[in-house]
PDB file of C-alpha atoms in Angstrom:
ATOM      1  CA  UNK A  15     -10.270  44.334  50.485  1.00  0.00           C
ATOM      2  CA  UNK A  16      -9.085  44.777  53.895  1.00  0.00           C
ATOM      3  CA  UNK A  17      -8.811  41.131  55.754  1.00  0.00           C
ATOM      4  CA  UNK A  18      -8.361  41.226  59.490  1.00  0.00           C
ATOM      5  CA  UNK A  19      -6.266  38.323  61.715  1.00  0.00           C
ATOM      6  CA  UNK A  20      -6.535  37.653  64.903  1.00  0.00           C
ATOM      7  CA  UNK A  21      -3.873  34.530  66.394  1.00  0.00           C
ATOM      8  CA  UNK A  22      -4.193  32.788  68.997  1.00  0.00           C
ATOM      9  CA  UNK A  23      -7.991  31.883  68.015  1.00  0.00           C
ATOM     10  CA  UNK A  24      -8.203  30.934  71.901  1.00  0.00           C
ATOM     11  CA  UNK A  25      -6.310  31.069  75.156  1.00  0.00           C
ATOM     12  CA  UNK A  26      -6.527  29.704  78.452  1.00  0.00           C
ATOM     13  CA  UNK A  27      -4.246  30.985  81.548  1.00  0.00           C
ATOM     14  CA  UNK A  28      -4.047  30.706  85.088  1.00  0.00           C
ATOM     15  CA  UNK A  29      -4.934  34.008  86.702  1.00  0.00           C
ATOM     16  CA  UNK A  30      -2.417  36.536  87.042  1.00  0.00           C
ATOM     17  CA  UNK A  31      -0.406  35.788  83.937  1.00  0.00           C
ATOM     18  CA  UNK A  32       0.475  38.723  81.500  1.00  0.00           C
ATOM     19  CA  UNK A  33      -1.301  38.097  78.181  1.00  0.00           C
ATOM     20  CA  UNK A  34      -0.728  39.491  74.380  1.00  0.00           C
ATOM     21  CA  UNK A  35      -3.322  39.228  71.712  1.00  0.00           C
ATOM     22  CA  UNK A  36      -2.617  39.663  68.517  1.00  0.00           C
ATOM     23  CA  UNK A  37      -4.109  41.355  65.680  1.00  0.00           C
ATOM     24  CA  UNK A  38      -3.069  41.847  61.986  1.00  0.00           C
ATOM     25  CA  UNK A  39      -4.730  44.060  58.831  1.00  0.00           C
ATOM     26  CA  UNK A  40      -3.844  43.686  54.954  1.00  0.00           C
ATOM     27  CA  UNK A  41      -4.451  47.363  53.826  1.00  0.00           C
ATOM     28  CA  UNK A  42      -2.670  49.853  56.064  1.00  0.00           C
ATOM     29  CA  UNK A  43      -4.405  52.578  55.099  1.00  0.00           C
ATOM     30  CA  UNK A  44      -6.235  53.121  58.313  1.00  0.00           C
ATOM     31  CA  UNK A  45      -7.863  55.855  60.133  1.00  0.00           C
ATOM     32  CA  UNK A  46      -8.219  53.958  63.350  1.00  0.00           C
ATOM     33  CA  UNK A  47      -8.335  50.696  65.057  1.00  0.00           C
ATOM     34  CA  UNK A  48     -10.682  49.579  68.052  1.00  0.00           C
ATOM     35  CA  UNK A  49     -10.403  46.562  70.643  1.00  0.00           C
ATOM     36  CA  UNK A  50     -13.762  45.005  71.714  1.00  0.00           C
ATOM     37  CA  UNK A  51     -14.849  43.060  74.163  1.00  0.00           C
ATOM     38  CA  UNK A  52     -17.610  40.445  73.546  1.00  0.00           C
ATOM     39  CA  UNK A  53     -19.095  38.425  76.485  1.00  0.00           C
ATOM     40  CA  UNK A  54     -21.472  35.239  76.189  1.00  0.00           C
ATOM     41  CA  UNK A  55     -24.486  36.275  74.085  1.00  0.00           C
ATOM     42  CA  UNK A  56     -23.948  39.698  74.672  1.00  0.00           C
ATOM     43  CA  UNK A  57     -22.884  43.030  71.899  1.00  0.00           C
ATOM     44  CA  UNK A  58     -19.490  44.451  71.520  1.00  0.00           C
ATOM     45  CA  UNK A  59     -17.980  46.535  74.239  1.00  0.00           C
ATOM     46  CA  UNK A  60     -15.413  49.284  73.278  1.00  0.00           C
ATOM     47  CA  UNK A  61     -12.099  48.691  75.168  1.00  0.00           C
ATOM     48  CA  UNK A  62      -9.236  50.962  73.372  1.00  0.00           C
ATOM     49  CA  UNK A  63      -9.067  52.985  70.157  1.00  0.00           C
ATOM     50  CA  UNK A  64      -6.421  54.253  69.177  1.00  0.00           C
ATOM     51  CA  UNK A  65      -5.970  56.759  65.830  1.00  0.00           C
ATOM     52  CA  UNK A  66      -3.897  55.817  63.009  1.00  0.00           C
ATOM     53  CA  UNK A  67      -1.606  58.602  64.270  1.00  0.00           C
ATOM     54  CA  UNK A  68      -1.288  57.002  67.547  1.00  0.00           C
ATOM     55  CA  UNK A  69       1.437  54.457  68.758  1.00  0.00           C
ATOM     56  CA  UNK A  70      -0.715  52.760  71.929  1.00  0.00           C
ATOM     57  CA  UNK A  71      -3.567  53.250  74.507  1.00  0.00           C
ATOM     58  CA  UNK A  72      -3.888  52.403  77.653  1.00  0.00           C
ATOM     59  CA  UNK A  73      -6.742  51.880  79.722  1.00  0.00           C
ATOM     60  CA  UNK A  74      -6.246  50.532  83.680  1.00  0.00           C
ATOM     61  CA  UNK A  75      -4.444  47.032  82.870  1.00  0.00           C
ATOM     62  CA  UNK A  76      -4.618  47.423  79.227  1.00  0.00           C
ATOM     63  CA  UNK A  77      -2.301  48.681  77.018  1.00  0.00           C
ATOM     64  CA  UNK A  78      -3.261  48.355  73.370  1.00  0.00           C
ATOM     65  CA  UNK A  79      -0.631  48.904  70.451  1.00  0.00           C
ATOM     66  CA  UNK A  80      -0.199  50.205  67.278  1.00  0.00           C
ATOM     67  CA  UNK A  81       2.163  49.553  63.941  1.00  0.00           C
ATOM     68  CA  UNK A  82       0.451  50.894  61.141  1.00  0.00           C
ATOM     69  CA  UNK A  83       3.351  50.428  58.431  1.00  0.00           C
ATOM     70  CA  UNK A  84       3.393  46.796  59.485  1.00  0.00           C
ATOM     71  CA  UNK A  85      -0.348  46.362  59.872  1.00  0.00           C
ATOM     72  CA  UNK A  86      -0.405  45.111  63.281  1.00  0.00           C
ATOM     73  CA  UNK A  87      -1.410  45.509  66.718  1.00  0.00           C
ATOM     74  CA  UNK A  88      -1.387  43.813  69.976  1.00  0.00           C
ATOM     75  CA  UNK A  89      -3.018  43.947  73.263  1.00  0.00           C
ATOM     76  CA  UNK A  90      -1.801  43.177  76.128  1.00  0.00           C
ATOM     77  CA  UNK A  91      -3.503  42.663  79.162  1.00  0.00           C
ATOM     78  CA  UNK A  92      -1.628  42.533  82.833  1.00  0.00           C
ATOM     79  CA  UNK A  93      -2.245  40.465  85.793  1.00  0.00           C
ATOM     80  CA  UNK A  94      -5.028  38.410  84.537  1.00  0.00           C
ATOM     81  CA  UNK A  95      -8.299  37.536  86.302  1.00  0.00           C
ATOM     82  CA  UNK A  96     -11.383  35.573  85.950  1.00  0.00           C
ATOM     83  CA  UNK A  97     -13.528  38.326  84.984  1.00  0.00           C
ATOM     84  CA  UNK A  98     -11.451  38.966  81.934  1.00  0.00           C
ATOM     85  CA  UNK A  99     -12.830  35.842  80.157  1.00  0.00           C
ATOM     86  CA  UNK A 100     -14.631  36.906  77.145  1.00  0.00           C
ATOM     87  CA  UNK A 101     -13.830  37.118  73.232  1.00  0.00           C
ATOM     88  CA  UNK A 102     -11.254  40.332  72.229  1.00  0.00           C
ATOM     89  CA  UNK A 103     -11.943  41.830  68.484  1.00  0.00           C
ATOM     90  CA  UNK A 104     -10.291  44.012  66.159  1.00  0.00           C
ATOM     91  CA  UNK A 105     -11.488  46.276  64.364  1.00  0.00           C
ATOM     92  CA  UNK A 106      -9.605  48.877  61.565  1.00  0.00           C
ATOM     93  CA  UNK A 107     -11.652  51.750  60.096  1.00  0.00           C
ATOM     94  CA  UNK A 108     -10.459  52.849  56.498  1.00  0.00           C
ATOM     95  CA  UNK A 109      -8.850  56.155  55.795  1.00  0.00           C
ATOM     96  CA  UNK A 110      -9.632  58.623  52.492  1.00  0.00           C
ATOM     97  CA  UNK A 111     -12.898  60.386  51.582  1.00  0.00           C
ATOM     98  CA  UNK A 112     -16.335  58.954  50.633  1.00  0.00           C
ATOM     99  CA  UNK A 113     -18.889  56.643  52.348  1.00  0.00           C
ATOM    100  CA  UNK A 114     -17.748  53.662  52.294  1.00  0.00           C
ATOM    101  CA  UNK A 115     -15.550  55.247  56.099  1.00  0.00           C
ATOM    102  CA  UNK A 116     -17.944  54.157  57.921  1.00  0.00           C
ATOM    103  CA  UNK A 117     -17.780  49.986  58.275  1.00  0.00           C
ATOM    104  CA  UNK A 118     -15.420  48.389  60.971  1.00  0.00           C
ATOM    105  CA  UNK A 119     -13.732  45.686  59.075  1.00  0.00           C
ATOM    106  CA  UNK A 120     -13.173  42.670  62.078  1.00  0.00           C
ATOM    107  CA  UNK A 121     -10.928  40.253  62.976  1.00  0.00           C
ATOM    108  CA  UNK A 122     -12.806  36.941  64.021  1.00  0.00           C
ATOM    109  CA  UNK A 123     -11.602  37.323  67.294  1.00  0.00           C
ATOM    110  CA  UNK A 124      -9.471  35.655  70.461  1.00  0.00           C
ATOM    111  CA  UNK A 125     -11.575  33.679  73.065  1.00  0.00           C
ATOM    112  CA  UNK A 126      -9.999  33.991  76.401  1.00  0.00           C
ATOM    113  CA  UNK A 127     -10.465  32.124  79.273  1.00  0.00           C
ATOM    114  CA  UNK A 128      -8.503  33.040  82.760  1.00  0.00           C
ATOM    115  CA  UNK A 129      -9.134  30.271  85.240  1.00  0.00           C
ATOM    116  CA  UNK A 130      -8.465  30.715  88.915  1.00  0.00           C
TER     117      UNK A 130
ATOM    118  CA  UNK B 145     -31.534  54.605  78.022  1.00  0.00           C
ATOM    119  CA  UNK B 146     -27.843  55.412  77.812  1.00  0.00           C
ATOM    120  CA  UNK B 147     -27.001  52.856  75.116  1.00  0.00           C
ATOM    121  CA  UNK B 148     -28.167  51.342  71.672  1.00  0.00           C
ATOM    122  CA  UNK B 149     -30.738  49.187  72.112  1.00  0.00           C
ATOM    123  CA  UNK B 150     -32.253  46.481  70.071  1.00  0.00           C
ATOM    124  CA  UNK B 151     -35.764  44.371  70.041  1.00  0.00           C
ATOM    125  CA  UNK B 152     -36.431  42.019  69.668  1.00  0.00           C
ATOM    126  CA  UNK B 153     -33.475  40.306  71.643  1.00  0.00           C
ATOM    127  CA  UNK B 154     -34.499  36.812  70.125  1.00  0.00           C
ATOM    128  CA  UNK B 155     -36.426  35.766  67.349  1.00  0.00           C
ATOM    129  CA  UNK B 156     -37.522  32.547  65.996  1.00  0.00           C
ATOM    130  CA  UNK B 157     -39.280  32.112  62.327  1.00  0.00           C
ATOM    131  CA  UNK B 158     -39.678  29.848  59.768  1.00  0.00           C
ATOM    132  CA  UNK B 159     -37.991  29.628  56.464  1.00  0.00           C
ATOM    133  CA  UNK B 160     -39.720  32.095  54.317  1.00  0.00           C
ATOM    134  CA  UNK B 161     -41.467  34.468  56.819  1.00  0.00           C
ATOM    135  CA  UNK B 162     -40.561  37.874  57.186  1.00  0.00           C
ATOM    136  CA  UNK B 163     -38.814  39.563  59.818  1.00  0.00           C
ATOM    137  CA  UNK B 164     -38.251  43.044  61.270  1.00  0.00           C
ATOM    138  CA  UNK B 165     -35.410  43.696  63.429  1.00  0.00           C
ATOM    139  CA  UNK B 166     -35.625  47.280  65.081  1.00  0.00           C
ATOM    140  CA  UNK B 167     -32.468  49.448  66.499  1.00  0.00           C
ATOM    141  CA  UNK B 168     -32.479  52.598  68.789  1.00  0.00           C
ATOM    142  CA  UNK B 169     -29.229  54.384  68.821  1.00  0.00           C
ATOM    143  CA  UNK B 170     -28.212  56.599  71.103  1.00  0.00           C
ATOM    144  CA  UNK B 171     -29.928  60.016  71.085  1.00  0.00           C
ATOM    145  CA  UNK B 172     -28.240  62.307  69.026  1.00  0.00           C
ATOM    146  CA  UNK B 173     -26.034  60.190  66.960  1.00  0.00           C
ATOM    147  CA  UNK B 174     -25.992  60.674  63.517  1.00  0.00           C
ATOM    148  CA  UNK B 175     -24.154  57.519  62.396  1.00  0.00           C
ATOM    149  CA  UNK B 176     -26.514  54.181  62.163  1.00  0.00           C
ATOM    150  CA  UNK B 177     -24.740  50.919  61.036  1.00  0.00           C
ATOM    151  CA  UNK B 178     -25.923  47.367  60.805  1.00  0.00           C
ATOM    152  CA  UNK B 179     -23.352  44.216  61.082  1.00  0.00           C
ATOM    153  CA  UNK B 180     -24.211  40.470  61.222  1.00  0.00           C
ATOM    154  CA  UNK B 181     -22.435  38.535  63.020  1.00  0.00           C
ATOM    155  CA  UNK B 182     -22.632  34.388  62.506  1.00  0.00           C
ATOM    156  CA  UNK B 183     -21.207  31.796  64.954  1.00  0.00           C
ATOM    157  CA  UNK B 184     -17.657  31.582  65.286  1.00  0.00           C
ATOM    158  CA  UNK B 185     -17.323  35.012  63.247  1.00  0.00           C
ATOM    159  CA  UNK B 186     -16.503  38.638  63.754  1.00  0.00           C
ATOM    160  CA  UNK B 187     -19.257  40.985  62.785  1.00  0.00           C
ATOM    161  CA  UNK B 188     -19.666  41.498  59.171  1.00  0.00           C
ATOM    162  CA  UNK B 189     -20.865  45.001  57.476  1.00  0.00           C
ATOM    163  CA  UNK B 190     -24.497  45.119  56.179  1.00  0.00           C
ATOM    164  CA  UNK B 191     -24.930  48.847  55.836  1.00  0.00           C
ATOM    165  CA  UNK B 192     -24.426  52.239  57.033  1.00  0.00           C
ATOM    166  CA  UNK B 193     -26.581  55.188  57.434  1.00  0.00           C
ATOM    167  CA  UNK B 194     -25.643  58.820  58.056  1.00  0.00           C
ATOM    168  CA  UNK B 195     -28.975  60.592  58.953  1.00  0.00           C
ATOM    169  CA  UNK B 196     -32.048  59.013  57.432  1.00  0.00           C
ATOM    170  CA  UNK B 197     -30.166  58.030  54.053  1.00  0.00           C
ATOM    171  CA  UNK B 198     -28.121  55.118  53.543  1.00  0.00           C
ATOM    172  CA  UNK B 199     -24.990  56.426  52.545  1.00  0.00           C
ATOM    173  CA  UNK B 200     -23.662  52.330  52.109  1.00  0.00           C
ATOM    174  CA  UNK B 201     -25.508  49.510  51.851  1.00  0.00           C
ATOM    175  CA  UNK B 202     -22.824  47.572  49.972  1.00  0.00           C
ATOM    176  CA  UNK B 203     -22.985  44.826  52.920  1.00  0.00           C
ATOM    177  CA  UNK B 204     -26.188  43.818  52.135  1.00  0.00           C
ATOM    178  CA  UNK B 205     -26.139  40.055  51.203  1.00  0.00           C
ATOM    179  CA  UNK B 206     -28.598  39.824  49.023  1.00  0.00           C
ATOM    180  CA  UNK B 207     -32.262  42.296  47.820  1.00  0.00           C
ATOM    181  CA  UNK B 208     -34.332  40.444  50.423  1.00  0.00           C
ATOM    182  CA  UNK B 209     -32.200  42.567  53.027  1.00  0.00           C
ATOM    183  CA  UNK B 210     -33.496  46.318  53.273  1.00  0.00           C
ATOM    184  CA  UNK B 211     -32.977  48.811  56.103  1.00  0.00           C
ATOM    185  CA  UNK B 212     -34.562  52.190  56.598  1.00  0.00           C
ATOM    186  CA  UNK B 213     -34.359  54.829  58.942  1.00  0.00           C
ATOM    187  CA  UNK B 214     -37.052  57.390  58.149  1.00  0.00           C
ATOM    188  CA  UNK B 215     -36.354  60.269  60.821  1.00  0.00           C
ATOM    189  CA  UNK B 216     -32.963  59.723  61.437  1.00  0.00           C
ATOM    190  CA  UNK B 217     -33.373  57.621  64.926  1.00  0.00           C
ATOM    191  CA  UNK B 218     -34.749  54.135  64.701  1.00  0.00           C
ATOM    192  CA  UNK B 219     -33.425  52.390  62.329  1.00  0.00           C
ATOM    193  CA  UNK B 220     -35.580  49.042  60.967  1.00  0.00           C
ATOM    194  CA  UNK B 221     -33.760  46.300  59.268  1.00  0.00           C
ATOM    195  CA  UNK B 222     -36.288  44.243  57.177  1.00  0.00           C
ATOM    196  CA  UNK B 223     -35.789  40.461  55.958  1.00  0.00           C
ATOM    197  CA  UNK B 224     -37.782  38.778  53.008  1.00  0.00           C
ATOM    198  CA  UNK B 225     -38.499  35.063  52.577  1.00  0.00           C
ATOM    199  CA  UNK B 226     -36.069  34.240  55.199  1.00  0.00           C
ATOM    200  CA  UNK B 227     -33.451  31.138  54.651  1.00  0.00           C
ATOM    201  CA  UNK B 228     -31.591  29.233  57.478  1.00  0.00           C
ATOM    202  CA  UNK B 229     -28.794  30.966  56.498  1.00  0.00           C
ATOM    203  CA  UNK B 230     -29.837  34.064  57.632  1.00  0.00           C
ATOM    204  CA  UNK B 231     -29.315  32.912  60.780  1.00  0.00           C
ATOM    205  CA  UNK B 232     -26.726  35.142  62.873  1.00  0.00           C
ATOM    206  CA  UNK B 233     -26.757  37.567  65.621  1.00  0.00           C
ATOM    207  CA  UNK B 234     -27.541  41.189  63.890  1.00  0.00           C
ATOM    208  CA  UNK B 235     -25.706  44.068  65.638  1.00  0.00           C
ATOM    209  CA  UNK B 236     -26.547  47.899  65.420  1.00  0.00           C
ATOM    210  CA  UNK B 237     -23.852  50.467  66.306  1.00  0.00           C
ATOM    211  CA  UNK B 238     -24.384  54.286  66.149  1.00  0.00           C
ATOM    212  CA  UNK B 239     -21.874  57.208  66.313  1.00  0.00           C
ATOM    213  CA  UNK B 240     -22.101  60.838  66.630  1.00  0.00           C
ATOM    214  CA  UNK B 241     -20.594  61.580  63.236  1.00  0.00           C
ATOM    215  CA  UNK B 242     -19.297  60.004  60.046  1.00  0.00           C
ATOM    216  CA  UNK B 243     -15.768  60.511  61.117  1.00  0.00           C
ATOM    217  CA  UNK B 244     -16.140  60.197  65.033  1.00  0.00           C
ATOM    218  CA  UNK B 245     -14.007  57.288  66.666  1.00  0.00           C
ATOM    219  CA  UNK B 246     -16.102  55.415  68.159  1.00  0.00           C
ATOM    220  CA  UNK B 247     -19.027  52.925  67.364  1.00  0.00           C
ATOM    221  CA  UNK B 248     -21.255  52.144  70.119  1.00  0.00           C
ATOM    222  CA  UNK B 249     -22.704  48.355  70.363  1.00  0.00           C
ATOM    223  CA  UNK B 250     -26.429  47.273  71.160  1.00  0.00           C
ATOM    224  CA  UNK B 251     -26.670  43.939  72.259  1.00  0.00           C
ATOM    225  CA  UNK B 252     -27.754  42.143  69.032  1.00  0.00           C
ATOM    226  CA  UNK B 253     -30.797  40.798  68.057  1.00  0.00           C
ATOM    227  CA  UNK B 254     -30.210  36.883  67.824  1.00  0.00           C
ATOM    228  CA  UNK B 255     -31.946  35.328  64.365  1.00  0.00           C
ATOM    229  CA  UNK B 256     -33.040  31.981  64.339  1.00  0.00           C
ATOM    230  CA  UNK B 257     -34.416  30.602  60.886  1.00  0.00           C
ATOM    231  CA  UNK B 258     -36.175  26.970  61.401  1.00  0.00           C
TER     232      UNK B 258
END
């Protein structure tokens, strides 16, 4: 079964610092892996994908990483602000053939909190 | 609306009642999925469908949980004889296809068993 680790469980940083987050999977067979972003109360908002093929993604001051023999990935996020206070997940899709594709297997997540 | 949506966005019911959670993906997508998501958690899989049959359903915690999606849009997620347990945020995600990238997040409907 494919178990997904996030570390740190939280962070807090001034604004402006340079942040990783890290993410781990047991099973590298993957076809892809997705970074959310979950604020208060609220559903999952896509932030990077990249494909199993696929070394990083960026996206403005993200930059999202990929090492599939490993079964890790990082994100990092530059210059910090306020408004980037939220939880980060990971998520790995499976690779092969049949149904069972579908399901995002997720990492419990990283609670962030940037303070001014 | 652009996005997956889900009603209602809170509910509140006793131990035992039933419940029906409803999800509208986005028009067009093929690709339904349910995921439950409890405090403190990521989301866990409860079951996928790919047009109006569930091609996985191997989430589902137990057979008081039963989804259906009859024309291949809304998608109903039904709960028997509810248990405090059951308590959780439920998320629905659609996609275009079976293999597309990307799953697109409603908001959740929050559960609360009393």
């Amino acid at each position: 079964k494919q178990e997904v680790t996030q570390i740190p469980a939280a962070l807090s940083v001034p604004e402006g610092e340079n942040l990783v987050l890290n993410c781990s999977f047991t099973d590298s067979a993957i076809y892809n892996l997705q970074w959310f972003r979950q604020d208060p109360g609220k559903g999952l908002t896509s932030l990077l994908l990249i494909q199993s093929s696929q070394r990083e993604q960026t996206s403005g001051r993200l930059n999202a990483s990929l090492d599939k023999s490993s079964g890790r990935s990082t994100l990092y996020i530059a210059a910090s602000q306020p408004g980037d206070s939220a939880t980060y997940l990971c998520a790995v899709r499976r690779e092969g053939r049949g149904s069972t594709l579908g399901r995002l297997y997720f990492g419990r997540g990283t609670q962030l909190t940037v303070w001014p | 609306g652009a996005g997956v949506s889900q009603t209602p966005s809170n509910k509140v019911t006793e131990k035992g009642k039933y419940v029906e959670l409803r999800c509208d993906p986005i028009s067009g997508h093929t690709a339904l999925y349910w995921y439950r998501q409890s405090l403190g958690q990521g989301p866990e899989f409860l079951i996928y469908f790919q047009g109006t049959g569930a091609a996985d359903d191997s989430g589902l915690p137990n057979d008081r949980f039963f989804a259906v999606r009859p024309e291949g849009s809304v998608s109903t997620l039904k709960i028997q004889r509810t248990e405090r347990g059951d308590s959780a945020v439920y998320l629905c995600a659609s996609s275009p296809l079976q293999s597309s990238n990307e799953q697109y997040f409603g908001p959740g409907t929050r559960l609360t068993v009393t």
